[in-house]
Amino acid sequence: QVQLVESGGGWGQAGGSLRLACAASGRTFRSEVMGWFRQAPGKEREFVAVVGWSGSSTYYANSVKGRFTISRDNAKNTEYLQMNSLKPEDTAVYYCAAARVWSQRSSDFGFWGQGTQVTVSP
């Protein structure tokens, strides 16, 4: 089965940067869409960013637009989230996900990673 594993989470300082990675594995991996979601304590899981197969099509939540960059390396079966200008409100568990359809809805993503904690201090 397809597996997604996040890495790169941890502590960050406000104004600083972190880079998350999501490695996909499986006998056959085909994902036209990959994305990132996050869930803060006591909050619903929210959309962060999505990228299409070629990497040229991207879409971001307004809260991260201009600060975060999503990308993918299909040769490595890896998705990335570069997070710059971090804010304390970015603190959350970040999940990578894969879908067959272009969407920003979590219900449309059929494959999920285990999540990685990102904590941003003032």
Short mmCIF file of N, CA, C and O in Angstrom, two decimals, residues 13-113:
data_model
loop_
_atom_site.label_atom_id
_atom_site.label_comp_id
_atom_site.label_asym_id
_atom_site.label_seq_id
_atom_site.Cartn_x
_atom_site.Cartn_y
_atom_site.Cartn_z
N GLN A 13 11.67 29.46 15.37
CA GLN A 13 11.51 30.78 15.96
C GLN A 13 10.72 31.68 15.02
O GLN A 13 10.85 31.58 13.79
N ALA A 14 9.89 32.53 15.59
CA ALA A 14 9.14 33.48 14.78
C ALA A 14 10.08 34.24 13.86
O ALA A 14 11.11 34.75 14.29
N GLY A 15 9.71 34.31 12.60
CA GLY A 15 10.54 34.94 11.60
C GLY A 15 11.53 34.00 10.94
O GLY A 15 12.15 34.37 9.93
N GLY A 16 11.68 32.81 11.49
CA GLY A 16 12.62 31.85 10.95
C GLY A 16 12.01 30.95 9.90
O GLY A 16 10.91 31.21 9.39
N SER A 17 12.71 29.86 9.59
CA SER A 17 12.30 28.96 8.52
C SER A 17 12.43 27.51 8.93
O SER A 17 13.28 27.15 9.74
N LEU A 18 11.56 26.69 8.36
CA LEU A 18 11.63 25.24 8.48
C LEU A 18 11.27 24.64 7.13
O LEU A 18 10.53 25.25 6.35
N ARG A 19 11.78 23.46 6.86
CA ARG A 19 11.47 22.76 5.62
C ARG A 19 10.99 21.35 5.95
O ARG A 19 11.72 20.56 6.55
N LEU A 20 9.76 21.05 5.56
CA LEU A 20 9.19 19.73 5.76
C LEU A 20 9.32 18.91 4.49
O LEU A 20 9.30 19.45 3.38
N ALA A 21 9.45 17.61 4.65
CA ALA A 21 9.49 16.70 3.52
C ALA A 21 8.52 15.56 3.76
O ALA A 21 8.24 15.18 4.90
N CYS A 22 8.01 15.01 2.69
CA CYS A 22 7.08 13.88 2.75
C CYS A 22 7.50 12.88 1.70
O CYS A 22 7.41 13.15 0.50
N ALA A 23 7.97 11.73 2.14
CA ALA A 23 8.41 10.68 1.25
C ALA A 23 7.30 9.66 1.03
O ALA A 23 6.71 9.16 1.99
N ALA A 24 7.02 9.36 -0.23
CA ALA A 24 5.99 8.40 -0.60
C ALA A 24 6.63 7.08 -1.02
O ALA A 24 7.67 7.06 -1.68
N SER A 25 6.00 6.00 -0.64
CA SER A 25 6.50 4.68 -1.02
C SER A 25 5.33 3.75 -1.29
O SER A 25 4.21 3.97 -0.82
N GLY A 26 5.60 2.69 -2.02
CA GLY A 26 4.59 1.71 -2.38
C GLY A 26 4.97 1.04 -3.69
O GLY A 26 5.82 1.55 -4.43
N ARG A 27 4.36 -0.10 -3.95
CA ARG A 27 4.67 -0.81 -5.19
C ARG A 27 4.36 0.05 -6.41
O ARG A 27 5.12 0.05 -7.38
N THR A 28 3.25 0.72 -6.36
CA THR A 28 2.87 1.66 -7.40
C THR A 28 2.38 2.95 -6.74
O THR A 28 1.41 2.92 -5.99
N PHE A 29 3.08 4.03 -7.01
CA PHE A 29 2.67 5.32 -6.49
C PHE A 29 2.34 6.25 -7.64
O PHE A 29 3.20 6.54 -8.47
N ARG A 30 1.12 6.69 -7.68
CA ARG A 30 0.67 7.65 -8.67
C ARG A 30 -0.23 8.65 -7.97
O ARG A 30 -1.31 8.29 -7.50
N SER A 31 0.21 9.86 -7.90
CA SER A 31 -0.57 10.92 -7.28
C SER A 31 -0.49 12.17 -8.14
O SER A 31 0.58 12.76 -8.27
N GLU A 32 -1.61 12.53 -8.73
CA GLU A 32 -1.66 13.74 -9.53
C GLU A 32 -1.63 15.00 -8.66
O GLU A 32 -1.25 16.06 -9.12
N VAL A 33 -2.04 14.86 -7.42
CA VAL A 33 -2.11 15.98 -6.49
C VAL A 33 -1.52 15.57 -5.15
O VAL A 33 -1.85 14.52 -4.61
N MET A 34 -0.65 16.40 -4.62
CA MET A 34 -0.16 16.22 -3.26
C MET A 34 -0.33 17.53 -2.51
O MET A 34 -0.27 18.61 -3.10
N GLY A 35 -0.55 17.42 -1.21
CA GLY A 35 -0.81 18.62 -0.43
C GLY A 35 -0.35 18.51 1.00
O GLY A 35 0.13 17.47 1.46
N TRP A 36 -0.50 19.62 1.69
CA TRP A 36 -0.20 19.72 3.11
C TRP A 36 -1.41 20.27 3.84
O TRP A 36 -2.05 21.21 3.38
N PHE A 37 -1.71 19.69 4.99
CA PHE A 37 -2.73 20.16 5.90
C PHE A 37 -2.11 20.32 7.27
O PHE A 37 -1.04 19.77 7.54
N ARG A 38 -2.77 21.05 8.15
CA ARG A 38 -2.28 21.19 9.51
C ARG A 38 -3.44 21.23 10.48
O ARG A 38 -4.56 21.61 10.13
N GLN A 39 -3.15 20.84 11.71
CA GLN A 39 -4.16 20.84 12.75
C GLN A 39 -3.55 21.37 14.04
O GLN A 39 -2.64 20.77 14.60
N ALA A 40 -4.06 22.51 14.50
CA ALA A 40 -3.63 23.10 15.76
C ALA A 40 -4.46 22.53 16.89
O ALA A 40 -5.56 22.02 16.68
N PRO A 41 -3.96 22.60 18.13
CA PRO A 41 -4.72 22.08 19.27
C PRO A 41 -6.11 22.68 19.36
O PRO A 41 -6.28 23.90 19.32
N GLY A 42 -7.11 21.82 19.47
CA GLY A 42 -8.49 22.27 19.60
C GLY A 42 -9.12 22.78 18.32
O GLY A 42 -10.25 23.26 18.35
N LYS A 43 -8.41 22.68 17.20
CA LYS A 43 -8.91 23.19 15.93
C LYS A 43 -9.15 22.06 14.94
O LYS A 43 -8.62 20.95 15.09
N GLU A 44 -9.95 22.35 13.93
CA GLU A 44 -10.16 21.40 12.84
C GLU A 44 -8.94 21.38 11.94
O GLU A 44 -8.19 22.36 11.86
N ARG A 45 -8.74 20.27 11.26
CA ARG A 45 -7.67 20.19 10.29
C ARG A 45 -7.95 21.16 9.14
O ARG A 45 -9.07 21.22 8.62
N GLU A 46 -6.94 21.94 8.76
CA GLU A 46 -7.13 22.94 7.73
C GLU A 46 -6.14 22.77 6.59
O GLU A 46 -5.03 22.29 6.76
N PHE A 47 -6.58 23.19 5.43
CA PHE A 47 -5.77 23.15 4.23
C PHE A 47 -4.63 24.14 4.31
O PHE A 47 -4.80 25.26 4.80
N VAL A 48 -3.46 23.75 3.81
CA VAL A 48 -2.30 24.62 3.77
C VAL A 48 -1.88 24.91 2.34
O VAL A 48 -1.79 26.07 1.92
N ALA A 49 -1.60 23.86 1.56
CA ALA A 49 -1.11 24.05 0.20
C ALA A 49 -1.30 22.77 -0.59
O ALA A 49 -1.40 21.68 -0.03
N VAL A 50 -1.32 22.89 -1.91
CA VAL A 50 -1.47 21.75 -2.81
C VAL A 50 -0.62 21.98 -4.04
O VAL A 50 -0.40 23.12 -4.46
N VAL A 51 -0.12 20.90 -4.64
CA VAL A 51 0.70 20.98 -5.84
C VAL A 51 0.31 19.87 -6.80
O VAL A 51 0.03 18.74 -6.38
N GLY A 52 0.26 20.18 -8.10
CA GLY A 52 -0.05 19.20 -9.12
C GLY A 52 1.15 18.37 -9.50
O GLY A 52 2.26 18.52 -8.98
N TRP A 53 0.95 17.45 -10.46
CA TRP A 53 1.99 16.49 -10.83
C TRP A 53 3.28 17.16 -11.29
O TRP A 53 4.37 16.75 -10.88
N SER A 54 3.17 18.14 -12.15
CA SER A 54 4.37 18.77 -12.72
C SER A 54 5.06 19.71 -11.74
O SER A 54 6.21 20.08 -11.97
N GLY A 55 4.38 20.10 -10.68
CA GLY A 55 4.93 21.05 -9.74
C GLY A 55 4.65 22.50 -10.10
O GLY A 55 4.92 23.39 -9.29
N SER A 56 4.13 22.74 -11.30
CA SER A 56 3.89 24.10 -11.74
C SER A 56 2.55 24.66 -11.26
O SER A 56 2.40 25.88 -11.19
N SER A 57 1.61 23.78 -10.94
CA SER A 57 0.31 24.22 -10.45
C SER A 57 0.29 24.13 -8.93
O SER A 57 0.45 23.04 -8.37
N THR A 58 0.11 25.26 -8.28
CA THR A 58 0.08 25.30 -6.82
C THR A 58 -1.05 26.20 -6.35
O THR A 58 -1.52 27.08 -7.08
N TYR A 59 -1.48 25.98 -5.13
CA TYR A 59 -2.49 26.82 -4.51
C TYR A 59 -2.25 26.82 -3.02
O TYR A 59 -1.91 25.78 -2.44
N TYR A 60 -2.43 27.98 -2.38
CA TYR A 60 -2.12 28.14 -0.98
C TYR A 60 -3.28 28.73 -0.21
O TYR A 60 -4.05 29.54 -0.74
N ALA A 61 -3.39 28.35 1.05
CA ALA A 61 -4.31 29.03 1.95
C ALA A 61 -3.85 30.47 2.14
O ALA A 61 -2.65 30.76 2.12
N ASN A 62 -4.80 31.36 2.32
CA ASN A 62 -4.46 32.77 2.49
C ASN A 62 -3.52 33.00 3.67
O ASN A 62 -2.67 33.91 3.63
N SER A 63 -3.64 32.19 4.69
CA SER A 63 -2.85 32.37 5.90
C SER A 63 -1.36 32.12 5.68
O SER A 63 -0.54 32.59 6.46
N VAL A 64 -1.01 31.37 4.63
CA VAL A 64 0.40 31.05 4.39
C VAL A 64 0.90 31.59 3.07
O VAL A 64 2.10 31.49 2.78
N LYS A 65 0.03 32.17 2.27
CA LYS A 65 0.41 32.68 0.96
C LYS A 65 1.52 33.72 1.09
O LYS A 65 1.44 34.64 1.90
N GLY A 66 2.56 33.56 0.29
CA GLY A 66 3.69 34.46 0.32
C GLY A 66 4.76 34.06 1.31
O GLY A 66 5.87 34.62 1.27
N ARG A 67 4.46 33.12 2.19
CA ARG A 67 5.42 32.68 3.19
C ARG A 67 5.85 31.23 2.98
O ARG A 67 7.01 30.88 3.21
N PHE A 68 4.91 30.37 2.58
CA PHE A 68 5.19 28.95 2.38
C PHE A 68 5.29 28.64 0.89
O PHE A 68 4.62 29.27 0.06
N THR A 69 6.10 27.65 0.55
CA THR A 69 6.24 27.19 -0.82
C THR A 69 6.15 25.67 -0.86
O THR A 69 6.91 24.99 -0.17
N ILE A 70 5.22 25.15 -1.65
CA ILE A 70 5.08 23.71 -1.82
C ILE A 70 5.77 23.30 -3.11
O ILE A 70 5.73 24.01 -4.11
N SER A 71 6.42 22.15 -3.10
CA SER A 71 7.09 21.63 -4.28
C SER A 71 7.14 20.11 -4.21
O SER A 71 6.81 19.52 -3.18
N ARG A 72 7.54 19.49 -5.31
CA ARG A 72 7.65 18.03 -5.33
C ARG A 72 8.77 17.61 -6.26
O ARG A 72 9.06 18.28 -7.26
N ASP A 73 9.39 16.49 -5.94
CA ASP A 73 10.42 15.88 -6.75
C ASP A 73 9.93 14.48 -7.06
O ASP A 73 10.05 13.58 -6.22
N ASN A 74 9.37 14.29 -8.24
CA ASN A 74 8.77 13.01 -8.58
C ASN A 74 9.80 11.89 -8.69
O ASN A 74 9.48 10.73 -8.44
N ALA A 75 11.02 12.22 -9.09
CA ALA A 75 12.07 11.22 -9.17
C ALA A 75 12.38 10.63 -7.80
O ALA A 75 12.79 9.48 -7.68
N LYS A 76 12.20 11.44 -6.76
CA LYS A 76 12.43 10.99 -5.39
C LYS A 76 11.14 10.64 -4.66
O LYS A 76 11.19 10.25 -3.49
N ASN A 77 10.01 10.77 -5.34
CA ASN A 77 8.71 10.53 -4.72
C ASN A 77 8.56 11.31 -3.42
O ASN A 77 8.11 10.78 -2.40
N THR A 78 8.95 12.58 -3.47
CA THR A 78 8.99 13.40 -2.26
C THR A 78 8.32 14.74 -2.50
O THR A 78 8.51 15.37 -3.55
N GLU A 79 7.55 15.18 -1.52
CA GLU A 79 6.89 16.47 -1.50
C GLU A 79 7.53 17.31 -0.41
O GLU A 79 7.90 16.80 0.65
N TYR A 80 7.63 18.62 -0.65
CA TYR A 80 8.27 19.51 0.31
C TYR A 80 7.35 20.68 0.65
O TYR A 80 6.49 21.08 -0.13
N LEU A 81 7.56 21.21 1.84
CA LEU A 81 6.92 22.45 2.24
C LEU A 81 7.98 23.34 2.88
O LEU A 81 8.44 23.06 3.99
N GLN A 82 8.38 24.38 2.17
CA GLN A 82 9.32 25.35 2.69
C GLN A 82 8.53 26.43 3.42
O GLN A 82 7.69 27.10 2.81
N MET A 83 8.80 26.59 4.70
CA MET A 83 8.06 27.53 5.53
C MET A 83 9.00 28.65 5.95
O MET A 83 9.94 28.43 6.70
N ASN A 84 8.74 29.84 5.46
CA ASN A 84 9.52 31.02 5.80
C ASN A 84 8.66 32.00 6.59
O ASN A 84 7.45 31.91 6.61
N SER A 85 9.33 32.96 7.22
CA SER A 85 8.63 33.98 8.01
C SER A 85 7.64 33.35 8.96
O SER A 85 6.47 33.74 9.03
N LEU A 86 8.09 32.37 9.71
CA LEU A 86 7.21 31.62 10.60
C LEU A 86 6.56 32.52 11.64
O LEU A 86 7.17 33.48 12.12
N LYS A 87 5.32 32.18 11.97
CA LYS A 87 4.56 32.87 12.99
C LYS A 87 4.14 31.87 14.06
O LYS A 87 3.98 30.69 13.78
N PRO A 88 3.94 32.32 15.30
CA PRO A 88 3.47 31.40 16.34
C PRO A 88 2.18 30.67 15.96
O PRO A 88 2.00 29.51 16.34
N GLU A 89 1.31 31.31 15.20
CA GLU A 89 0.07 30.68 14.78
C GLU A 89 0.27 29.57 13.76
O GLU A 89 -0.68 28.88 13.40
N ASP A 90 1.50 29.39 13.27
CA ASP A 90 1.81 28.26 12.41
C ASP A 90 1.99 26.97 13.21
O ASP A 90 2.12 25.90 12.62
N THR A 91 2.04 27.08 14.53
CA THR A 91 2.20 25.91 15.38
C THR A 91 1.05 24.93 15.16
O THR A 91 -0.12 25.29 15.31
N ALA A 92 1.38 23.69 14.80
CA ALA A 92 0.37 22.68 14.51
C ALA A 92 1.06 21.38 14.17
O ALA A 92 2.28 21.33 13.99
N VAL A 93 0.27 20.32 14.08
CA VAL A 93 0.74 19.08 13.48
C VAL A 93 0.50 19.18 11.98
O VAL A 93 -0.62 19.46 11.55
N TYR A 94 1.53 18.97 11.20
CA TYR A 94 1.44 19.09 9.76
C TYR A 94 1.37 17.70 9.13
O TYR A 94 2.15 16.81 9.46
N TYR A 95 0.42 17.53 8.21
CA TYR A 95 0.20 16.26 7.53
C TYR A 95 0.38 16.43 6.03
O TYR A 95 -0.14 17.37 5.45
N CYS A 96 1.10 15.51 5.41
CA CYS A 96 1.11 15.47 3.96
C CYS A 96 0.04 14.49 3.50
O CYS A 96 -0.35 13.58 4.22
N ALA A 97 -0.45 14.70 2.29
CA ALA A 97 -1.54 13.90 1.77
C ALA A 97 -1.47 13.83 0.25
O ALA A 97 -0.85 14.68 -0.39
N ALA A 98 -2.13 12.82 -0.31
CA ALA A 98 -2.15 12.63 -1.76
C ALA A 98 -3.58 12.40 -2.22
O ALA A 98 -4.37 11.75 -1.53
N ALA A 99 -3.91 12.92 -3.40
CA ALA A 99 -5.24 12.82 -3.97
C ALA A 99 -5.17 12.55 -5.46
O ALA A 99 -4.13 12.77 -6.10
N ARG A 100 -6.27 12.09 -6.01
CA ARG A 100 -6.38 11.87 -7.45
C ARG A 100 -7.05 13.04 -8.16
O ARG A 100 -7.00 13.11 -9.39
N VAL A 101 -7.66 13.91 -7.39
CA VAL A 101 -8.42 15.03 -7.93
C VAL A 101 -7.91 16.33 -7.31
O VAL A 101 -7.59 16.38 -6.12
N TRP A 102 -7.84 17.37 -8.11
CA TRP A 102 -7.43 18.68 -7.63
C TRP A 102 -8.46 19.17 -6.62
O TRP A 102 -9.64 19.34 -6.93
N SER A 103 -8.01 19.40 -5.39
CA SER A 103 -8.93 19.76 -4.33
C SER A 103 -8.17 20.37 -3.17
O SER A 103 -6.96 20.17 -3.02
N GLN A 104 -8.89 21.13 -2.35
CA GLN A 104 -8.37 21.63 -1.09
C GLN A 104 -9.15 21.05 0.09
O GLN A 104 -8.99 21.49 1.22
N ARG A 105 -9.99 20.07 -0.18
CA ARG A 105 -10.79 19.43 0.86
C ARG A 105 -10.10 18.16 1.34
O ARG A 105 -9.70 17.31 0.54
N SER A 106 -9.97 18.03 2.65
CA SER A 106 -9.29 16.87 3.22
C SER A 106 -9.97 15.56 2.83
O SER A 106 -9.30 14.53 2.67
N SER A 107 -11.30 15.59 2.65
CA SER A 107 -12.03 14.39 2.31
C SER A 107 -11.68 13.85 0.93
O SER A 107 -11.95 12.68 0.63
N ASP A 108 -11.10 14.68 0.07
CA ASP A 108 -10.72 14.25 -1.26
C ASP A 108 -9.33 13.61 -1.30
O ASP A 108 -8.92 13.10 -2.35
N PHE A 109 -8.61 13.65 -0.19
CA PHE A 109 -7.27 13.09 -0.13
C PHE A 109 -7.35 11.70 0.49
O PHE A 109 -7.77 11.55 1.64
N GLY A 110 -6.93 10.70 -0.26
CA GLY A 110 -7.09 9.33 0.18
C GLY A 110 -5.92 8.75 0.93
O GLY A 110 -6.05 7.71 1.58
N PHE A 111 -4.77 9.39 0.86
CA PHE A 111 -3.56 8.90 1.52
C PHE A 111 -3.00 9.99 2.40
O PHE A 111 -2.88 11.14 1.99
N TRP A 112 -2.62 9.61 3.62
CA TRP A 112 -2.15 10.56 4.62
C TRP A 112 -0.91 10.07 5.33
O TRP A 112 -0.75 8.87 5.57
N GLY A 113 -0.04 11.00 5.68
CA GLY A 113 1.09 10.70 6.53
C GLY A 113 0.68 10.71 7.99
O GLY A 113 -0.46 11.00 8.34
#
